[in-house]
Short mmCIF file of C-alpha atoms in Angstrom, two decimals:
data_model
loop_
_atom_site.label_atom_id
_atom_site.label_comp_id
_atom_site.label_asym_id
_atom_site.label_seq_id
_atom_site.Cartn_x
_atom_site.Cartn_y
_atom_site.Cartn_z
CA MET A 1 -21.45 1.89 0.47
CA LEU A 2 -20.24 5.48 0.04
CA LEU A 3 -23.16 6.78 2.08
CA LEU A 4 -22.66 4.19 4.82
CA GLY A 5 -18.86 4.49 4.84
CA PHE A 6 -18.82 8.25 5.33
CA SER A 7 -21.53 7.98 8.00
CA ILE A 8 -19.52 5.43 9.99
CA ILE A 9 -16.33 7.50 9.75
CA ILE A 10 -18.15 10.65 10.91
CA LEU A 11 -19.86 8.89 13.83
CA ALA A 12 -16.58 7.26 14.93
CA GLY A 13 -14.88 10.66 14.78
CA ALA A 14 -17.72 12.27 16.76
CA PHE A 15 -17.42 9.71 19.57
CA LEU A 16 -13.63 10.21 19.71
CA LEU A 17 -13.96 14.01 19.81
CA LYS A 18 -16.55 13.74 22.58
CA LEU A 19 -14.05 11.96 24.85
CA PRO A 20 -12.64 14.14 27.66
CA VAL A 21 -9.11 13.43 26.39
CA ALA A 22 -9.95 15.21 23.12
CA SER A 23 -10.62 18.49 24.92
CA ALA A 24 -7.84 20.75 26.19
CA SER A 25 -9.84 21.41 29.39
CA ARG A 26 -10.70 17.69 29.77
CA GLU A 27 -14.39 18.69 29.76
CA PRO A 28 -16.31 16.70 27.11
CA ILE A 29 -18.18 18.70 24.49
CA SER A 30 -21.80 18.01 23.52
CA PHE A 31 -22.50 15.26 20.99
CA VAL A 32 -23.95 17.76 18.49
CA ASP A 33 -20.75 19.84 18.61
CA ALA A 34 -18.63 16.69 18.29
CA LEU A 35 -20.75 15.53 15.35
CA PHE A 36 -20.48 18.97 13.74
CA THR A 37 -16.67 19.01 14.07
CA ALA A 38 -16.32 15.41 12.84
CA THR A 39 -18.56 16.10 9.83
CA SER A 40 -16.64 19.28 9.03
CA ALA A 41 -13.35 17.36 9.17
CA ALA A 42 -14.44 14.25 7.25
CA CYS A 43 -16.17 16.40 4.64
CA VAL A 44 -13.02 18.61 4.50
CA THR A 45 -15.03 21.76 5.13
CA GLY A 46 -13.42 23.62 8.04
CA LEU A 47 -16.45 25.26 9.65
CA VAL A 48 -15.94 25.13 13.42
CA VAL A 49 -18.00 25.87 16.51
CA PHE A 50 -14.83 26.00 18.65
CA ASP A 51 -11.35 27.30 17.97
CA THR A 52 -9.44 24.19 16.90
CA GLY A 53 -6.07 25.25 18.27
CA SER A 54 -7.10 26.16 21.81
CA HIS A 55 -10.22 24.08 22.49
CA PHE A 56 -8.96 20.63 21.46
CA SER A 57 -6.03 18.72 22.90
CA THR A 58 -3.24 17.12 20.88
CA PHE A 59 -5.35 13.94 20.75
CA GLY A 60 -8.28 15.96 19.40
CA HIS A 61 -6.03 17.58 16.79
CA TRP A 62 -4.86 14.19 15.53
CA VAL A 63 -8.43 12.87 15.38
CA ILE A 64 -9.41 15.88 13.27
CA LEU A 65 -6.32 15.45 11.12
CA MET A 66 -7.04 11.77 10.43
CA LEU A 67 -10.65 12.58 9.55
CA VAL A 68 -9.40 15.27 7.16
CA GLN A 69 -6.94 12.87 5.54
CA ILE A 70 -9.51 10.10 5.11
CA GLY A 71 -12.18 12.53 3.93
CA GLY A 72 -9.85 14.29 1.49
CA ILE A 73 -8.36 11.25 -0.18
CA GLY A 74 -11.57 9.24 0.16
CA PHE A 75 -12.32 6.38 2.49
CA MET A 76 -12.58 3.88 -0.41
CA THR A 77 -9.09 4.89 -1.53
CA MET A 78 -7.79 4.34 2.01
CA ALA A 79 -9.62 1.01 2.27
CA THR A 80 -8.09 -0.10 -1.05
CA LEU A 81 -4.65 0.93 0.21
CA PHE A 82 -5.00 -1.27 3.30
CA ALA A 83 -6.25 -4.14 1.10
CA LEU A 84 -3.16 -3.78 -1.09
CA ILE A 85 -0.88 -3.69 1.97
CA LEU A 86 -2.51 -6.91 3.21
CA ARG A 87 -2.16 -8.35 -0.34
CA ARG A 88 -5.90 -8.93 -0.57
CA ARG A 89 -7.53 -9.12 -3.98
CA ILE A 90 -9.77 -6.17 -4.92
CA SER A 91 -13.17 -7.56 -5.97
CA LEU A 92 -15.26 -6.31 -8.88
CA ARG A 93 -17.83 -4.86 -6.46
CA GLU A 94 -15.11 -2.91 -4.65
CA ARG A 95 -13.74 -1.65 -7.98
CA LEU A 96 -17.20 -0.40 -8.96
CA ILE A 97 -17.59 1.45 -5.66
CA LEU A 98 -14.07 2.84 -6.07
CA GLN A 99 -15.00 3.97 -9.57
CA GLU A 100 -17.91 5.98 -8.18
CA SER A 101 -15.80 7.31 -5.30
CA LEU A 102 -13.09 8.61 -7.67
CA ASN A 103 -15.66 9.79 -10.24
CA GLN A 104 -14.17 7.66 -13.03
CA GLY A 105 -15.77 6.56 -16.29
CA SER A 106 -14.53 2.96 -16.13
CA ILE A 107 -12.89 0.49 -13.73
CA GLU A 108 -9.81 0.11 -15.91
CA GLY A 109 -6.59 1.05 -14.11
CA LEU A 110 -8.33 1.96 -10.84
CA VAL A 111 -5.85 0.15 -8.58
CA ARG A 112 -2.93 1.87 -10.31
CA LEU A 113 -4.76 5.17 -9.86
CA VAL A 114 -5.19 4.51 -6.12
CA ARG A 115 -1.45 3.98 -5.77
CA LYS A 116 -0.84 7.27 -7.59
CA VAL A 117 -3.42 9.10 -5.46
CA ILE A 118 -1.77 7.98 -2.23
CA PHE A 119 1.74 8.68 -3.51
CA TYR A 120 0.97 12.14 -4.88
CA ALA A 121 -1.00 13.16 -1.79
CA LEU A 122 1.71 12.07 0.65
CA MET A 123 4.52 13.63 -1.40
CA ILE A 124 2.72 16.97 -1.73
CA GLU A 125 1.84 16.97 1.97
CA LEU A 126 5.45 16.13 2.87
CA VAL A 127 6.79 19.01 0.77
CA GLY A 128 4.14 21.31 2.27
CA THR A 129 5.14 20.22 5.78
CA VAL A 130 8.79 21.05 5.14
CA LEU A 131 7.99 24.43 3.59
CA TYR A 132 5.62 25.41 6.42
CA THR A 133 8.03 24.20 9.11
CA VAL A 134 10.88 26.30 7.71
CA ARG A 135 8.78 29.45 8.04
CA PHE A 136 7.07 28.60 11.34
CA ALA A 137 10.47 27.87 12.93
CA PHE A 138 11.15 31.62 12.94
CA ASP A 139 8.07 32.24 15.13
CA MET A 140 7.97 29.24 17.49
CA PRO A 141 10.11 26.39 18.88
CA PHE A 142 11.20 23.87 16.23
CA GLY A 143 9.10 21.00 17.61
CA GLN A 144 5.99 23.15 17.61
CA ALA A 145 6.88 24.39 14.11
CA VAL A 146 6.99 20.80 12.84
CA TYR A 147 3.64 20.07 14.51
CA HIS A 148 2.04 23.14 12.95
CA GLY A 149 3.69 22.33 9.63
CA VAL A 150 2.23 18.81 9.51
CA PHE A 151 -1.24 19.94 10.58
CA HIS A 152 -1.51 22.84 8.15
CA ALA A 153 0.04 20.99 5.20
CA ILE A 154 -2.55 18.19 5.48
CA SER A 155 -5.41 20.59 6.21
CA VAL A 156 -4.61 23.05 3.41
CA PHE A 157 -3.82 20.42 0.74
CA ASN A 158 -7.07 18.61 1.51
CA ASN A 159 -8.87 21.97 1.29
CA ALA A 160 -10.14 21.43 4.84
CA GLY A 161 -9.60 24.90 6.32
CA PHE A 162 -8.77 23.79 9.88
CA ASP A 163 -5.96 25.74 11.52
CA LEU A 164 -4.23 26.14 14.88
CA SER A 165 -3.75 29.92 14.78
CA GLY A 166 -6.74 30.94 16.90
CA ASN A 167 -7.37 34.02 14.74
CA SER A 168 -10.53 35.07 12.89
CA GLY A 169 -8.44 34.84 9.71
CA SER A 170 -6.50 31.56 9.63
CA PHE A 171 -3.23 33.13 8.45
CA SER A 172 -4.06 36.76 9.25
CA GLN A 173 -0.66 37.24 10.95
CA TYR A 174 0.92 36.23 7.62
CA ALA A 175 -1.34 38.40 5.44
CA SER A 176 1.62 40.20 3.87
CA ASP A 177 3.98 37.21 3.97
CA LEU A 178 4.55 36.21 0.34
CA TYR A 179 6.15 32.89 1.34
CA ILE A 180 3.22 31.60 3.42
CA ASN A 181 0.71 32.90 0.87
CA ALA A 182 2.51 31.19 -2.01
CA VAL A 183 2.89 27.85 -0.19
CA SER A 184 -0.76 27.89 0.90
CA MET A 185 -2.09 28.81 -2.55
CA GLY A 186 0.07 26.12 -4.14
CA LEU A 187 -1.31 23.44 -1.81
CA ILE A 188 -4.90 24.65 -2.28
CA VAL A 189 -4.65 24.65 -6.07
CA LEU A 190 -2.99 21.22 -6.23
CA GLY A 191 -5.60 19.76 -3.87
CA GLY A 192 -8.41 21.33 -5.89
CA PHE A 193 -7.20 20.07 -9.28
CA GLY A 194 -8.13 16.46 -8.54
CA PHE A 195 -5.90 13.40 -8.61
CA ILE A 196 -6.63 12.65 -12.29
CA VAL A 197 -5.20 16.03 -13.25
CA LEU A 198 -2.24 15.58 -10.89
CA ALA A 199 -1.45 12.26 -12.57
CA ASP A 200 -1.53 13.98 -15.99
CA LEU A 201 0.69 16.81 -14.74
CA PHE A 202 3.31 14.52 -13.19
CA GLU A 203 3.35 12.18 -16.21
CA ILE A 204 3.33 14.78 -18.99
CA ARG A 205 6.80 13.72 -20.19
CA ARG A 206 5.56 10.20 -20.84
CA LYS A 207 2.08 11.05 -22.14
CA LYS A 208 3.26 14.09 -24.17
CA LYS A 209 -0.20 15.69 -24.02
CA PHE A 210 -3.03 16.42 -21.60
CA SER A 211 -6.42 14.76 -21.65
CA LEU A 212 -9.54 16.82 -22.40
CA HIS A 213 -10.50 16.67 -18.73
CA THR A 214 -7.14 18.09 -17.65
CA LYS A 215 -7.29 20.87 -20.26
CA VAL A 216 -10.76 21.93 -19.08
CA VAL A 217 -9.81 21.82 -15.38
CA LEU A 218 -6.58 23.80 -15.86
CA SER A 219 -8.12 26.44 -18.12
CA VAL A 220 -11.32 26.98 -16.10
CA SER A 221 -9.40 27.05 -12.80
CA ALA A 222 -6.95 29.62 -14.16
CA VAL A 223 -9.74 31.83 -15.50
CA LEU A 224 -11.79 31.65 -12.29
CA ILE A 225 -8.77 32.43 -10.09
CA ALA A 226 -7.63 35.34 -12.28
CA VAL A 227 -11.10 36.84 -12.75
CA GLY A 228 -11.89 36.30 -9.06
CA ALA A 229 -8.71 38.08 -7.96
CA VAL A 230 -9.38 41.07 -10.22
CA ILE A 231 -13.00 41.45 -9.11
CA ILE A 232 -12.16 41.09 -5.38
CA LEU A 233 -9.37 43.65 -5.81
CA ILE A 234 -11.73 46.11 -7.49
CA PHE A 235 -14.49 45.69 -4.90
CA GLU A 236 -12.14 45.91 -1.87
CA PHE A 237 -9.62 48.43 -3.19
CA THR A 238 -11.02 51.33 -1.15
CA ASN A 239 -12.53 49.32 1.72
CA THR A 240 -10.59 50.48 4.79
CA ARG A 241 -12.12 47.69 6.91
CA SER A 242 -10.30 45.05 4.83
CA ILE A 243 -7.38 46.02 2.56
CA GLY A 244 -8.14 49.64 1.64
CA ASP A 245 -5.27 51.08 3.73
CA GLU A 246 -2.66 48.56 2.56
CA SER A 247 -0.07 48.89 -0.20
CA PHE A 248 -1.00 47.84 -3.75
CA GLY A 249 1.16 44.72 -3.48
CA HIS A 250 -0.60 43.66 -0.27
CA LYS A 251 -4.00 44.35 -1.83
CA ALA A 252 -3.19 42.26 -4.91
CA LEU A 253 -1.79 39.39 -2.80
CA SER A 254 -4.87 39.37 -0.55
CA ALA A 255 -7.25 39.45 -3.51
CA LEU A 256 -5.43 36.55 -5.20
CA PHE A 257 -5.33 34.51 -1.99
CA HIS A 258 -9.05 34.92 -1.34
CA SER A 259 -9.88 34.11 -4.95
CA VAL A 260 -7.94 30.85 -4.55
CA THR A 261 -9.33 29.96 -1.11
CA THR A 262 -12.97 30.24 -2.27
CA ARG A 263 -12.31 27.25 -4.53
CA SER A 264 -12.95 25.09 -1.42
CA ALA A 265 -10.02 25.76 0.92
CA GLY A 266 -11.45 27.84 3.76
CA VAL A 267 -8.20 29.39 5.04
CA THR A 268 -8.04 33.19 5.02
CA THR A 269 -5.68 36.08 5.67
CA GLY A 270 -8.46 38.42 6.80
CA ASP A 271 -11.96 38.57 8.26
CA ILE A 272 -14.56 37.89 5.53
CA ALA A 273 -17.19 39.74 7.62
CA ASP A 274 -15.29 42.98 6.96
CA TYR A 275 -15.63 42.64 3.19
CA ARG A 276 -18.23 44.55 1.18
CA GLN A 277 -21.51 42.81 0.41
CA ALA A 278 -20.69 42.76 -3.33
CA THR A 279 -17.46 40.89 -2.57
CA GLN A 280 -19.20 38.48 -0.23
CA PHE A 281 -21.87 37.69 -2.83
CA PHE A 282 -19.23 37.18 -5.53
CA MET A 283 -17.40 34.80 -3.19
CA ILE A 284 -20.65 32.85 -2.82
CA ILE A 285 -20.65 32.32 -6.60
CA LEU A 286 -17.02 31.12 -6.55
CA MET A 287 -17.74 28.79 -3.61
CA PHE A 288 -20.74 27.32 -5.42
CA ILE A 289 -18.59 26.48 -8.46
CA GLY A 290 -15.91 24.99 -6.21
CA ALA A 291 -13.00 22.75 -7.15
CA SER A 292 -12.64 19.97 -9.75
CA PRO A 293 -13.94 16.37 -9.93
CA GLY A 294 -11.98 13.75 -8.00
CA SER A 295 -10.37 16.44 -5.84
CA THR A 296 -10.46 17.24 -2.14
CA GLY A 297 -12.86 20.14 -2.79
CA GLY A 298 -16.62 20.52 -3.25
CA GLY A 299 -19.06 22.64 -5.25
CA ILE A 300 -20.66 21.81 -8.59
CA LYS A 301 -17.09 21.50 -9.96
CA THR A 302 -15.19 23.42 -12.64
CA THR A 303 -16.02 20.91 -15.37
CA THR A 304 -19.76 21.25 -14.71
CA PHE A 305 -19.42 25.02 -14.96
CA ALA A 306 -17.47 24.65 -18.22
CA VAL A 307 -20.15 22.42 -19.74
CA LEU A 308 -22.90 24.87 -18.75
CA VAL A 309 -21.00 27.80 -20.30
CA GLY A 310 -20.32 25.70 -23.38
CA ALA A 311 -24.02 24.82 -23.70
CA VAL A 312 -25.04 28.49 -23.42
CA LEU A 313 -22.50 29.53 -26.05
CA ALA A 314 -23.63 26.72 -28.36
CA MET A 315 -27.26 27.83 -28.00
CA ILE A 316 -26.35 31.47 -28.69
CA ARG A 317 -24.41 30.49 -31.80
CA GLY A 318 -27.18 28.21 -33.03
CA LYS A 319 -25.03 25.06 -32.73
CA GLU A 320 -26.36 21.63 -31.76
CA ASP A 321 -23.16 20.35 -30.17
CA VAL A 322 -21.27 21.55 -27.12
CA VAL A 323 -17.60 21.66 -28.14
CA LEU A 324 -14.65 22.08 -25.77
CA PHE A 325 -11.09 22.10 -27.14
CA ARG A 326 -12.37 20.72 -30.47
CA PHE A 327 -14.08 17.77 -28.78
CA ARG A 328 -17.85 17.29 -28.94
CA LEU A 329 -19.52 16.40 -25.65
CA ALA A 330 -22.23 13.74 -25.48
CA GLN A 331 -25.72 15.04 -24.74
CA GLU A 332 -25.75 12.93 -21.60
CA ARG A 333 -22.87 15.03 -20.17
CA VAL A 334 -24.83 18.24 -20.72
CA TYR A 335 -27.93 16.74 -19.05
CA LYS A 336 -25.79 15.61 -16.11
CA ALA A 337 -24.26 19.09 -15.72
CA VAL A 338 -27.71 20.71 -15.70
CA THR A 339 -29.04 18.10 -13.26
CA VAL A 340 -26.12 18.54 -10.85
CA THR A 341 -26.41 22.34 -10.94
CA LEU A 342 -30.16 22.44 -10.36
CA PHE A 343 -29.92 19.80 -7.64
CA CYS A 344 -27.16 21.78 -5.89
CA ILE A 345 -29.10 25.04 -6.16
CA GLY A 346 -32.10 23.29 -4.62
CA ILE A 347 -30.06 21.94 -1.70
CA VAL A 348 -28.44 25.31 -0.99
CA LEU A 349 -31.81 27.10 -1.16
CA LEU A 350 -33.41 24.52 1.13
CA GLY A 351 -30.59 24.88 3.65
CA THR A 352 -30.77 28.67 3.42
CA MET A 353 -34.51 28.71 4.07
CA ILE A 354 -34.13 26.44 7.11
CA LEU A 355 -31.28 28.57 8.50
CA ALA A 356 -33.28 31.75 7.85
CA THR A 357 -35.98 30.25 10.08
CA THR A 358 -33.72 28.99 12.87
CA GLU A 359 -31.03 31.70 12.98
CA ASP A 360 -31.19 35.41 13.80
CA ALA A 361 -28.84 36.80 11.14
CA SER A 362 -28.87 38.72 7.86
CA PHE A 363 -29.90 36.84 4.72
CA LEU A 364 -26.50 37.30 3.03
CA LYS A 365 -24.68 35.89 6.06
CA ILE A 366 -27.01 32.87 6.07
CA LEU A 367 -26.66 32.30 2.31
CA PHE A 368 -22.87 32.60 2.64
CA GLU A 369 -22.82 30.01 5.45
CA ALA A 370 -25.08 27.58 3.58
CA THR A 371 -23.07 27.83 0.35
CA SER A 372 -19.79 27.49 2.24
CA ALA A 373 -21.04 24.34 3.96
CA PHE A 374 -22.40 22.75 0.79
CA GLY A 375 -19.29 23.69 -1.21
CA THR A 376 -17.19 22.23 1.66
CA VAL A 377 -15.30 25.54 1.69
CA GLY A 378 -15.25 26.48 5.37
CA LEU A 379 -15.30 30.26 5.01
CA SER A 380 -17.64 32.02 7.42
CA MET A 381 -18.88 35.52 8.15
CA GLY A 382 -19.07 34.69 11.86
CA LEU A 383 -22.34 32.76 12.01
CA THR A 384 -20.97 29.29 12.82
CA GLY A 385 -20.13 29.96 16.46
CA SER A 386 -23.64 31.20 17.28
CA LEU A 387 -25.66 28.52 15.48
CA THR A 388 -28.61 26.91 17.24
CA VAL A 389 -28.82 23.12 17.48
CA ALA A 390 -31.21 23.08 14.50
CA GLY A 391 -28.79 25.32 12.60
CA LYS A 392 -25.85 23.02 13.35
CA LEU A 393 -27.81 19.98 12.15
CA THR A 394 -28.71 21.85 8.96
CA ILE A 395 -25.05 22.73 8.31
CA ILE A 396 -24.11 19.09 9.01
CA PHE A 397 -26.62 17.99 6.37
CA LEU A 398 -25.25 20.52 3.85
CA MET A 399 -21.63 19.48 4.44
CA PHE A 400 -22.53 15.81 4.11
CA MET A 401 -24.45 16.38 0.89
CA GLY A 402 -21.71 18.57 -0.51
CA ARG A 403 -18.94 16.02 0.10
CA LEU A 404 -20.74 12.92 -1.12
CA GLY A 405 -22.17 14.70 -4.14
CA PRO A 406 -25.86 15.07 -4.91
CA LEU A 407 -25.81 12.52 -7.73
CA THR A 408 -24.23 9.86 -5.51
CA LEU A 409 -26.98 10.32 -2.94
CA THR A 410 -29.65 10.41 -5.64
CA TYR A 411 -28.44 7.13 -7.15
CA ALA A 412 -28.08 5.55 -3.71
CA LEU A 413 -31.50 6.51 -2.38
CA GLY A 414 -33.58 6.86 -5.55
CA PRO A 415 -35.47 4.14 -7.47
CA LYS A 416 -33.45 2.16 -10.02
CA PRO A 417 -34.54 2.87 -13.63
CA GLY A 418 -36.02 0.02 -15.61
CA ARG A 419 -35.91 -0.67 -19.34
CA VAL A 420 -37.78 1.96 -21.39
CA LEU A 421 -40.53 0.22 -23.42
CA TYR A 422 -41.86 3.26 -25.31
CA ARG A 423 -41.29 6.96 -26.05
CA HIS A 424 -43.90 9.70 -25.83
CA ALA A 425 -44.87 11.80 -28.81
CA GLU A 426 -42.80 14.99 -29.17
CA GLY A 427 -44.40 18.18 -27.87
CA LYS A 428 -43.40 21.83 -28.04
CA ILE A 429 -43.47 24.54 -25.37
CA ILE A 430 -42.41 28.19 -25.52
CA ILE A 431 -39.11 28.96 -23.76
CA GLY A 432 -38.28 32.51 -22.63
#
């Protein structure tokens, strides 16, 4: 259902974007380009073959925005919302699909969670719209400021990366604007936390304490953002092509913003192609880790990364159990984290090898593009606009896989396990 649902939404969006009315010039774009844009929007990635602001009409902008909203919140969440509005009963089958869509451990309280997801998302987007509009009103007519405010609030909160600026860096004209940077980073971080964490944050007064999941997400996200900002600042401090000639405050703000945006957002205040190769490779690592489960972002997720680090530390210390915040994790969680990571590495490597065959570009630029697509990040070093048809189809595949999640596709397409009737004798091999 998840596989089919996303496919239908993407195809419907592609047909709408291919209509002449969706183009500013009234000239229809090719189906591959329409499919690429629709996939990028529904998978909340932000990679584009055309400039969104100038190439598409107002109708095209709203189609992209609706795809972003459905893709970010999740089509099963939206379907459940409409069912609740129509006062239709949610069946057990639908609850099970919703459980998989929201990455939950049980079906208990799912309908209440859907209501919270919709409420939190709309409230955060509304606040973001107001904050953006206030600032944009100084640079453009009020009506246009509202339009830009709505578009960017939804796009940035859903970690989609689409913008109407027409610049190589989404908010490059606001690179030193603390207000725009702060609003954007706030929306990115909230969208990347996941709705389970948002529910815990908004209900802390009633619950009095955070769940283990929330503690792991908050701590790992904070560490990754802080460490990422410091490393980007160090690597780019003397790079005159990026931030080397700016004041220290501007350098620090830019480093922090780009550490946050690699979590799956895709908006930038500068041209990533101007960064040093060490910075670009480090950003690939951050993009691969991505956001958190149940969020609008992609990647292997912060919790998966935490479990892997915990398993390594446990092995180094000679411990049998992986312990996070004084809680022991089941062995099945560790196996799942390893499986997800290896599966994701395999997909990114496969996509990179295909792109290295079809595209005439440096290996780092290709790896960056592949990781950005799979992590549904949307950052690019300039390769997207010159992709061949085969390259575009490869990126479409990577974005689709990254949004649905490799395990979801594996469970959907793979054989169903039967009951185990026996166990093999234990064997030993040498590791390392």
